Tab-separated table of C-alpha atoms and ligand atoms in Angstrom:
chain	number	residue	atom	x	y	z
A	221	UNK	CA	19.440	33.789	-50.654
A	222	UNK	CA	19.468	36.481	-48.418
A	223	UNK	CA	22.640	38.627	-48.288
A	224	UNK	CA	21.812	41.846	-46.734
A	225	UNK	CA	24.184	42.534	-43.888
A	226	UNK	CA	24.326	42.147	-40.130
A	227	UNK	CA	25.596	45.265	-39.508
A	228	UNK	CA	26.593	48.511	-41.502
A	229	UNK	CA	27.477	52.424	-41.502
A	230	UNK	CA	24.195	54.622	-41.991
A	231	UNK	CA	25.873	57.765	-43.806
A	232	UNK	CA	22.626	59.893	-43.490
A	233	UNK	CA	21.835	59.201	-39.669
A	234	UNK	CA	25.637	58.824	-39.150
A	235	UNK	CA	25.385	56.211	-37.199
A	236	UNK	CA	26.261	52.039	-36.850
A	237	UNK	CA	23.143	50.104	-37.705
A	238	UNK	CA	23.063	46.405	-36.570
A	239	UNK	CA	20.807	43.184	-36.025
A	240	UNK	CA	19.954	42.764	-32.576
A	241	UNK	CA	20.822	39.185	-32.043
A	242	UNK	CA	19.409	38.264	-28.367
A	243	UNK	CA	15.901	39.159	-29.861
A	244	UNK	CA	16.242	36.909	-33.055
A	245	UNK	CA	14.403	34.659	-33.899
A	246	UNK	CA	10.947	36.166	-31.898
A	247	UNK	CA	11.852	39.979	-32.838
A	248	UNK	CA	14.091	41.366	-35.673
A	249	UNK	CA	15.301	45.087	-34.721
A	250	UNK	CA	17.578	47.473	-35.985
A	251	UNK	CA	19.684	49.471	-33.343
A	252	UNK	CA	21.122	52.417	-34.603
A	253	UNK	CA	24.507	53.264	-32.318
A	254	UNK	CA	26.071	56.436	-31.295
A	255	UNK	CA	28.408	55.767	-28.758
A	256	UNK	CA	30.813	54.089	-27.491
A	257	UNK	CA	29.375	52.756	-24.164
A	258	UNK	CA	26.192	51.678	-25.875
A	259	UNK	CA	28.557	49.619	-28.657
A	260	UNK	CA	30.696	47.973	-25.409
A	261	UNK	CA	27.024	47.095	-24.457
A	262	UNK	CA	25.839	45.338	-27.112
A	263	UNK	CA	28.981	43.682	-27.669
A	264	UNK	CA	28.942	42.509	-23.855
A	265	UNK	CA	25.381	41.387	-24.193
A	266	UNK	CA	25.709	39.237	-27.890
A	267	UNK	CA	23.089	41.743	-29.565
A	268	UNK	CA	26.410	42.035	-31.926
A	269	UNK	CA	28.828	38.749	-32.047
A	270	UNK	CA	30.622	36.437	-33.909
A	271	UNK	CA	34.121	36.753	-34.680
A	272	UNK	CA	33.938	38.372	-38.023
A	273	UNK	CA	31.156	40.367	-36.869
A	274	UNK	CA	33.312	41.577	-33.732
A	275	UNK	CA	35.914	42.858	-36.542
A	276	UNK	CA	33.979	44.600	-38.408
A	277	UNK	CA	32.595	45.927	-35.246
A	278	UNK	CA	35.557	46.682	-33.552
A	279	UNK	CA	36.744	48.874	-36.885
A	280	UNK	CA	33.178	51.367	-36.606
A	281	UNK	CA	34.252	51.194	-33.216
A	282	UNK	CA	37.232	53.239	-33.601
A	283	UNK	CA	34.741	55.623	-36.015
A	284	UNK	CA	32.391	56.038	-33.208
A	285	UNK	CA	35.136	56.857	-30.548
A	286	UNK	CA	36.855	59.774	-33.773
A	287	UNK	CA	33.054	60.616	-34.065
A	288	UNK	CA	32.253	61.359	-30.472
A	289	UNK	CA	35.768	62.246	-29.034
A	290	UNK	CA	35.623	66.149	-27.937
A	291	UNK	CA	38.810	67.430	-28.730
A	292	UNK	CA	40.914	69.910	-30.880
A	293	UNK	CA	44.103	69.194	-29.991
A	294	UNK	CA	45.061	66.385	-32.331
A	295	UNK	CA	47.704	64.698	-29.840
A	296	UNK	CA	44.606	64.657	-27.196
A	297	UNK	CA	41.710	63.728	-29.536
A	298	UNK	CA	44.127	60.535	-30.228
A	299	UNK	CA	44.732	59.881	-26.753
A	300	UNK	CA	40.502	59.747	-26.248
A	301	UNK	CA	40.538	57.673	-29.174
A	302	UNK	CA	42.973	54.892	-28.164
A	303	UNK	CA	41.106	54.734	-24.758
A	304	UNK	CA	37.953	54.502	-26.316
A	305	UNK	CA	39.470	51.788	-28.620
A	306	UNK	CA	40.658	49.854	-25.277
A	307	UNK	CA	37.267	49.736	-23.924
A	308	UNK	CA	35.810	48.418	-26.842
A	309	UNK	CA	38.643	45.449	-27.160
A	310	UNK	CA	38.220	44.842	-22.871
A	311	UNK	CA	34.599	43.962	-23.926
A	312	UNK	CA	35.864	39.971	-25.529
A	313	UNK	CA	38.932	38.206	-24.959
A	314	UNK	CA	38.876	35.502	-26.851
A	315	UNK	CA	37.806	36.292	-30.516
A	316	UNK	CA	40.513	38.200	-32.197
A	317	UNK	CA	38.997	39.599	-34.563
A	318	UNK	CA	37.604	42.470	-32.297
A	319	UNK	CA	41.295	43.932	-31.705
A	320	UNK	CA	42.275	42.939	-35.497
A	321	UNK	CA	39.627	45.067	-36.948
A	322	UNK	CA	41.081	47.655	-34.089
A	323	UNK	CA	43.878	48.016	-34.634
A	324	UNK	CA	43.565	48.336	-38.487
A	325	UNK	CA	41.360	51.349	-38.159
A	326	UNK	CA	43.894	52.973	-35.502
A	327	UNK	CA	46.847	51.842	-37.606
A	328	UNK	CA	45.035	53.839	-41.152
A	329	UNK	CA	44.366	56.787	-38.778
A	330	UNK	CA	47.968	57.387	-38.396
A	331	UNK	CA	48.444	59.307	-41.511
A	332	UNK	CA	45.890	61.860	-40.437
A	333	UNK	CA	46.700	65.074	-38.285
A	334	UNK	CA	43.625	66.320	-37.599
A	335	UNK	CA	40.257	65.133	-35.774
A	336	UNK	CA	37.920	65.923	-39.228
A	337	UNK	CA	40.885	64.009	-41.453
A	338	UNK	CA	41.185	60.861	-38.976
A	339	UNK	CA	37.532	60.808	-38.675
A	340	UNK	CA	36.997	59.847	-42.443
A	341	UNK	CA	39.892	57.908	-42.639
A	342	UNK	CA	38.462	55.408	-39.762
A	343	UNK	CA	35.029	55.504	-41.561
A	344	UNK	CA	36.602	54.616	-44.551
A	345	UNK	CA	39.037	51.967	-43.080
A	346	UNK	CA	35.918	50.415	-40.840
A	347	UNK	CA	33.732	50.300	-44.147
A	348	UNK	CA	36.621	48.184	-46.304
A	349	UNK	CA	36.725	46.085	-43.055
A	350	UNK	CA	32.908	45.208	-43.921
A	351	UNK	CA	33.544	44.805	-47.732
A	352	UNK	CA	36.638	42.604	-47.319
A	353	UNK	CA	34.533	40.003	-44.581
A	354	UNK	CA	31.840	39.844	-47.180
A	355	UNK	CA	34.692	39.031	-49.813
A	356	UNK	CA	35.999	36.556	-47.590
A	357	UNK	CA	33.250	34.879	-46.778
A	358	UNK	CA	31.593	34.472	-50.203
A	359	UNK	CA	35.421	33.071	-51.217
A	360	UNK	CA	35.143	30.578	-47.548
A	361	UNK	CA	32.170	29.199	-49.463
A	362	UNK	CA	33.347	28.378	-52.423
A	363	UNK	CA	36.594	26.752	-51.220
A	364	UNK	CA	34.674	24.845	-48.803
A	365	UNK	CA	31.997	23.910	-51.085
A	366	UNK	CA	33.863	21.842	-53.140
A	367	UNK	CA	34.787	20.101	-50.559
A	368	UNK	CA	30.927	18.618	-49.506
A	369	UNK	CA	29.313	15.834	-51.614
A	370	UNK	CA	26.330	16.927	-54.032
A	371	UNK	CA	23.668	15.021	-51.509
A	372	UNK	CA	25.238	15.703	-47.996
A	373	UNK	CA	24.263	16.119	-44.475
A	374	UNK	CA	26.525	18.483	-42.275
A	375	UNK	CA	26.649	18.988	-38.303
A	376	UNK	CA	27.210	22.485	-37.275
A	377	UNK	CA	27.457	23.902	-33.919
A	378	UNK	CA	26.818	27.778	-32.739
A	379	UNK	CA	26.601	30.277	-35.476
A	380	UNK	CA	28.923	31.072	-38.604
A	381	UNK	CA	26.614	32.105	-40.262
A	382	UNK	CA	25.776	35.430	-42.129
A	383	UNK	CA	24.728	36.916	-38.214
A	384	UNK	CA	28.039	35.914	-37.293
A	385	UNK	CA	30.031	38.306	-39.863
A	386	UNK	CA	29.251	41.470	-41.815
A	387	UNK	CA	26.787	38.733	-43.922
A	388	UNK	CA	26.951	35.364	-45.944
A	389	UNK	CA	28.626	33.427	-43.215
A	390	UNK	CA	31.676	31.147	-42.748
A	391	UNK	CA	30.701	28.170	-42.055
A	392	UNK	CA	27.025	28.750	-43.203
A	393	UNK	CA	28.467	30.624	-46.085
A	394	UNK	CA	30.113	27.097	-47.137
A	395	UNK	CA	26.549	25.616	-47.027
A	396	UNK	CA	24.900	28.329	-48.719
A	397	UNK	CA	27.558	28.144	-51.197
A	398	UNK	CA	27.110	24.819	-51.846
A	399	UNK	CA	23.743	24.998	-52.235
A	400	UNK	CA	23.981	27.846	-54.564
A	401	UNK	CA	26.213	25.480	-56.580
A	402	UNK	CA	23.387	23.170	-56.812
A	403	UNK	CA	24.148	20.914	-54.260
A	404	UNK	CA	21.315	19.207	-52.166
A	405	UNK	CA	23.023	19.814	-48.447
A	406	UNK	CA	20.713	19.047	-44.897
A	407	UNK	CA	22.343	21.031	-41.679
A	408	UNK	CA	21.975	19.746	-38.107
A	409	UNK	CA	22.485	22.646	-36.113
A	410	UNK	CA	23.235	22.518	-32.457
A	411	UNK	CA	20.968	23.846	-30.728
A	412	UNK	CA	24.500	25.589	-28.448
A	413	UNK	CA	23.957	25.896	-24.978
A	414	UNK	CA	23.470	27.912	-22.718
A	415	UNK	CA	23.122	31.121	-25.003
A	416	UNK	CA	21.257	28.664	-28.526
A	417	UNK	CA	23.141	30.562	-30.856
A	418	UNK	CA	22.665	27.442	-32.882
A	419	UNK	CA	18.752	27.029	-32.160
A	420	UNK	CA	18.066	30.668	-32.186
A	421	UNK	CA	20.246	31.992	-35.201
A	422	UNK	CA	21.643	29.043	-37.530
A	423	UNK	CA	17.778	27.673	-37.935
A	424	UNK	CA	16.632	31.221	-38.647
A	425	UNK	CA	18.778	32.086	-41.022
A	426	UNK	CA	18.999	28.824	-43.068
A	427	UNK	CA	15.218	28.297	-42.532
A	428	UNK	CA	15.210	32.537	-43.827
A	429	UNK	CA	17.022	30.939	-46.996
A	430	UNK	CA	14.912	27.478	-47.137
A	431	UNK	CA	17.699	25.430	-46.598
A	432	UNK	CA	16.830	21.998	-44.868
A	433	UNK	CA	17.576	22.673	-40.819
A	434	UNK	CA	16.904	20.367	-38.294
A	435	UNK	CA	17.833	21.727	-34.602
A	436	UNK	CA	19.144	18.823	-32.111
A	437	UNK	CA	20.429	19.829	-28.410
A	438	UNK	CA	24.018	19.347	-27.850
A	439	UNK	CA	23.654	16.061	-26.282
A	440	UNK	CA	22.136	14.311	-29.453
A	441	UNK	CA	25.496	15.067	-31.811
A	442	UNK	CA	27.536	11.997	-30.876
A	443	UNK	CA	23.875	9.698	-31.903
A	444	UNK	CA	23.687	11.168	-34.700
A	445	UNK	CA	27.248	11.236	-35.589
A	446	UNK	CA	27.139	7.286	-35.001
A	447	UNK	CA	24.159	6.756	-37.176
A	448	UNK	CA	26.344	7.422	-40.186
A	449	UNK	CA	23.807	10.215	-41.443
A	450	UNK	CA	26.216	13.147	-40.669
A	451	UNK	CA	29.016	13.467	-43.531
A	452	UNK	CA	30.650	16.716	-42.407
A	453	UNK	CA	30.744	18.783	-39.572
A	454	UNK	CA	31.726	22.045	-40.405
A	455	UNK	CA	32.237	25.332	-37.669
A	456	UNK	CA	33.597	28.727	-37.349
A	457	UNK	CA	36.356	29.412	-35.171
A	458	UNK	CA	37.298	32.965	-33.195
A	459	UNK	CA	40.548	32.553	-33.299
A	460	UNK	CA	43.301	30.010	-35.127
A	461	UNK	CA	46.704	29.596	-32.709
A	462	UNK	CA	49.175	27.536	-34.393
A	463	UNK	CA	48.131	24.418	-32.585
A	464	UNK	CA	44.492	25.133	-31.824
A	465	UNK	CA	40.743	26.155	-32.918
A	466	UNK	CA	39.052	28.249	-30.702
A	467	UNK	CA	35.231	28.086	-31.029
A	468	UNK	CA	31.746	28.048	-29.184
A	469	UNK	CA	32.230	25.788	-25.929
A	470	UNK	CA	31.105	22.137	-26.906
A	471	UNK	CA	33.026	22.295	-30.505
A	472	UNK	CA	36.206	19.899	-29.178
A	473	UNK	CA	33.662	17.396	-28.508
A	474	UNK	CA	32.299	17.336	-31.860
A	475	UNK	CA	36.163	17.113	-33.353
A	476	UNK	CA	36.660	14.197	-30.643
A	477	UNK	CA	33.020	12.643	-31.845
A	478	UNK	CA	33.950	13.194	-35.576
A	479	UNK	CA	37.522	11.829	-35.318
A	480	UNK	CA	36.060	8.649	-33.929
A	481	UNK	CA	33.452	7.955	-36.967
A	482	UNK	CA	35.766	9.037	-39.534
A	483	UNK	CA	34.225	12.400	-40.285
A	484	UNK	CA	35.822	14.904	-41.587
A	485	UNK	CA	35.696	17.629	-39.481
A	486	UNK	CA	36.350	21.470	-41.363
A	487	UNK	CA	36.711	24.680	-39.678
A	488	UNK	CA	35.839	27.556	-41.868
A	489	UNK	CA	37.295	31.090	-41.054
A	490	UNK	CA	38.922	34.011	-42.655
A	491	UNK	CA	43.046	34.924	-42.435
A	492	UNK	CA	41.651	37.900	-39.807
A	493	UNK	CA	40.899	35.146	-37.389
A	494	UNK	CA	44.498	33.638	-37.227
A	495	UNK	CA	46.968	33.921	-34.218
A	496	UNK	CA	49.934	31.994	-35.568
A	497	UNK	CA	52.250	32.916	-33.474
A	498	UNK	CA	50.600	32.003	-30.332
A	499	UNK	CA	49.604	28.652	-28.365
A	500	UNK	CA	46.668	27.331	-26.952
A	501	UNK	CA	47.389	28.441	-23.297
A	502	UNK	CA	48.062	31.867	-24.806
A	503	UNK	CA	44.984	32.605	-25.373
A	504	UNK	CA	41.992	33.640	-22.460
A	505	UNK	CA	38.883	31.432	-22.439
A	506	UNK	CA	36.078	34.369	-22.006
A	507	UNK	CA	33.848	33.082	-18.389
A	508	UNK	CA	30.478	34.599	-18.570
A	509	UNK	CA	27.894	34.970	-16.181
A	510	UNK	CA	26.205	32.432	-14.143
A	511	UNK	CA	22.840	33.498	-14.835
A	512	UNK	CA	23.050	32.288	-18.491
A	513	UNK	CA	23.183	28.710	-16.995
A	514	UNK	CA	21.346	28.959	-14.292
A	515	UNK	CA	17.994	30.554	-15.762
A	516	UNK	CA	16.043	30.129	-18.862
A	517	UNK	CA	13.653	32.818	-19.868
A	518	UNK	CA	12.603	33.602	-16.057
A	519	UNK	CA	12.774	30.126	-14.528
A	520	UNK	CA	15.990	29.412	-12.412
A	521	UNK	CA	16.922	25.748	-13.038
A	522	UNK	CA	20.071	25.357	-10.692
A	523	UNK	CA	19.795	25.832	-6.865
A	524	UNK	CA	21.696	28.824	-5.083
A	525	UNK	CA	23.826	26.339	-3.319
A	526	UNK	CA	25.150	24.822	-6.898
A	527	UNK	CA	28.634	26.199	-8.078
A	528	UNK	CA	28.866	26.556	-11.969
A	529	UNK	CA	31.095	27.435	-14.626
A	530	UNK	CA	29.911	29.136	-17.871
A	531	UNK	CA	33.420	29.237	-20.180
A	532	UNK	CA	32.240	30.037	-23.573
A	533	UNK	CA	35.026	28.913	-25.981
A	534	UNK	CA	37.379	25.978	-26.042
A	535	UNK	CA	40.335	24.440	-28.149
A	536	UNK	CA	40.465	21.804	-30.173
A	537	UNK	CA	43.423	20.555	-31.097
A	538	UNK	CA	44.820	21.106	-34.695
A	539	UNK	CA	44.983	17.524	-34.676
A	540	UNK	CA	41.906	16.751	-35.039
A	541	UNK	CA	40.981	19.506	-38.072
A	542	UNK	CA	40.499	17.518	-41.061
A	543	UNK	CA	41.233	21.534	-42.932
A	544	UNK	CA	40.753	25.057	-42.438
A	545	UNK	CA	39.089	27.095	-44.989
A	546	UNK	CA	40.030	30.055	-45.747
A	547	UNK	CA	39.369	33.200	-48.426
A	548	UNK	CA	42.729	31.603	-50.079
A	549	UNK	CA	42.390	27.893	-50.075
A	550	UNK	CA	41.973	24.819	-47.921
A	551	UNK	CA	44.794	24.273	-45.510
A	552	UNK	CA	44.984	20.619	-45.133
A	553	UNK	CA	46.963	18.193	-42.293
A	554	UNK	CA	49.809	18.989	-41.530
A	555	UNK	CA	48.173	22.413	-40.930
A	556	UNK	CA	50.830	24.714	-40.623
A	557	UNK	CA	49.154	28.212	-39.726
A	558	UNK	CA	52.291	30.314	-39.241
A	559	UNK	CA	53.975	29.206	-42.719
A	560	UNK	CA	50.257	29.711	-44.446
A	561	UNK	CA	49.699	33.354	-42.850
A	562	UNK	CA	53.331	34.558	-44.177
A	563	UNK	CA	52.866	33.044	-47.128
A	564	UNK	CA	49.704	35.075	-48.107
A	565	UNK	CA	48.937	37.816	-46.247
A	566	UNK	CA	50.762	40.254	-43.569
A	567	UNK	CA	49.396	39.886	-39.947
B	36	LIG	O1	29.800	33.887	-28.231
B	36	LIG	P1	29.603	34.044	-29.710
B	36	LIG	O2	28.188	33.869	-30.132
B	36	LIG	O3	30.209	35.335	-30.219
B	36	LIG	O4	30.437	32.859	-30.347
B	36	LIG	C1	30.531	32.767	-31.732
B	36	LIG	C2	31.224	31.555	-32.209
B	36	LIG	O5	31.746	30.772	-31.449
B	36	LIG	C3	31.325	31.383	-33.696
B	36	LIG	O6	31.331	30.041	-34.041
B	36	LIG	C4	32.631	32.026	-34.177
B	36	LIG	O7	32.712	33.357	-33.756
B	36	LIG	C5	32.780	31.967	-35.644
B	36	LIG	S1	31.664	33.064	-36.451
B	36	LIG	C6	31.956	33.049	-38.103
């Protein structure tokens, strides 16, 4: 199975490397990134996304910004630091793992007093960021693969998979898990409109891996779901409030579909990716641009006239999570995120 990583620190060209994901699955480039405006960019655009992903991100971020920040004066070369840092987290509200892997870097970097010092200390800091997500993910999998039957079918929606974090996956990294433990397991994958992170990514990489995928559009889920040939669904989430799951846009309906044929319904995602302390109307719901609902490749399929709306998260309600899996174990109903997270790890 293939684990080589999404995206990584080049020590010889000095440099973040990454998968550009809006070319996948017709083109697979490396981008190698120097600045700071060009990582906002990709980040805007999707080339780099995914929760875990955005953290790891977020922490080569703060590299970049003690990389490329002109300045001798300690007190000043922080100050260009912490703005670059802002622009990077003003790129997407809703995941929290972007400002998470943040704020970690700038948090290490306070025991430096000079530029050269805090510059290896955010390298190093960004780089245990990567490690840790791959940690996390390959300890996701095994949690949640004992929780699939040895011949199963699971629904997934969007991608949480090895694209979507530094590599393995969350949610994918629970299939590929169980299938490394010898399990036979089939994935739907939505096909996650309007941006097909499902159809575009999810089938690439499981189809990369030869695991059984078979892309549906959105629409088809609740069919499917009703057919009783789905036994699991199982998605990633961008961030965990203490009542909600924030994940890609069309995710509540697959917990309302599940709830309603008795399927269990998992959300895989690391401790990093928990807001306990906050609520569902907390949180910002990220709008994005018309044009990624209007237009497909070059065809416009909506007239001018024709208002739309293009939020691309929602929340479902912690009700309707059969468990969360995380690196330390399966948090099961009642799902109490704030007494789990102080429990285990500080936040
Ligand atoms: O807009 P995206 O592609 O960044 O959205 C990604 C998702 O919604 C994923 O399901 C989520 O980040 C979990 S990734 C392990």
């Amino acid at each position: 199975m293939d684990t080589s990583p999404t995206l990584w620190w080049d020590s010889d060209k000095n440099c973040l490397c990454y998968i550009e994901q809006t070319l996948l699955p017709g083109e697979y480039r490396i981008i190698e990134c120097r600045s700071i405006d060009r990582l906002a960019t990709a980040i805007r655009r999707l080339e780099i996304r995914g929760a875990p992903a955005l953290g790891v991100a977020g922490g080569y971020g703060v590299a970049i910004a003690a990389l490329t920040v002109k300045s001798d004066a300690f007190p000043a070369f922080m100050e260009g630091v912490k703005r670059d840092a802002e622009l990077i987290r003003s790129t997407r509200p809703t995941a929290i793992n972007l400002g998470w892997g943040i704020d970690r870097v700038l948090a290490a970097m306070k025991t430096a007093d000079k530029p050269d010092e805090a510059c290896t200390i955010a390298l190093r800091e960004a780089d245990t960021i990567a490690r840790e997500d791959t940690a996390c993910c390959h300890a996701i999998g095994k949690n949640g693969a004992a929780l699939l039957p040895d011949r199963c079918t699971v629904l997934t929606h969007c991608n949480a998979g090895a694209l979507a974090c530094s590599s393995w996956g969350t949610a994918l990294g629970v299939i590929r898990s169980a299938v490394e433990a010898g399990k036979d397991v089939k994935v739907i994958a939505c096909e996650t409109r309007p941006l097909l992170q499902g159809a575009r990514l999810t089938a690439w990489e499981l189809a990369r891996d030869g695991i059984d995928v078979t892309v549906i559009t959105d629409s088809m889920a609740a069919r499917f779901m009703r057919s009783g040939k789905i036994d699991a669904v199982v998605v990633g989430a961008d961030r965990i409030t203490h009542d909600a799951v924030f994940n890609k846009i069309g995710t509540y309906m697959h917990a309302i579909c599940a709830r309603h044929h008795r399927i269990p319904f998992y959300v895989a995602a690391p401790l990093s990716t928990f807001d306990p302390e906050k609520s569902e109307h907390d949180v910002e719901i990220e709008e994005r641009a018309r044009e990624e609902v209007t237009t497909m490749g070059s065809r416009v399929y909506i007239p001018d006239g024709a208002k739309v709306k293009n939020p691309a998260f929602d929340a479902t309600p912690m009700d309707l999570v059969t468990a969360i899996i995380t690196e330390n174990r399966v948090l099961r109903q009642p799902i109490d995120t704030r007494s789990h997270l102080s429990r285990t790890t500080s936040h």
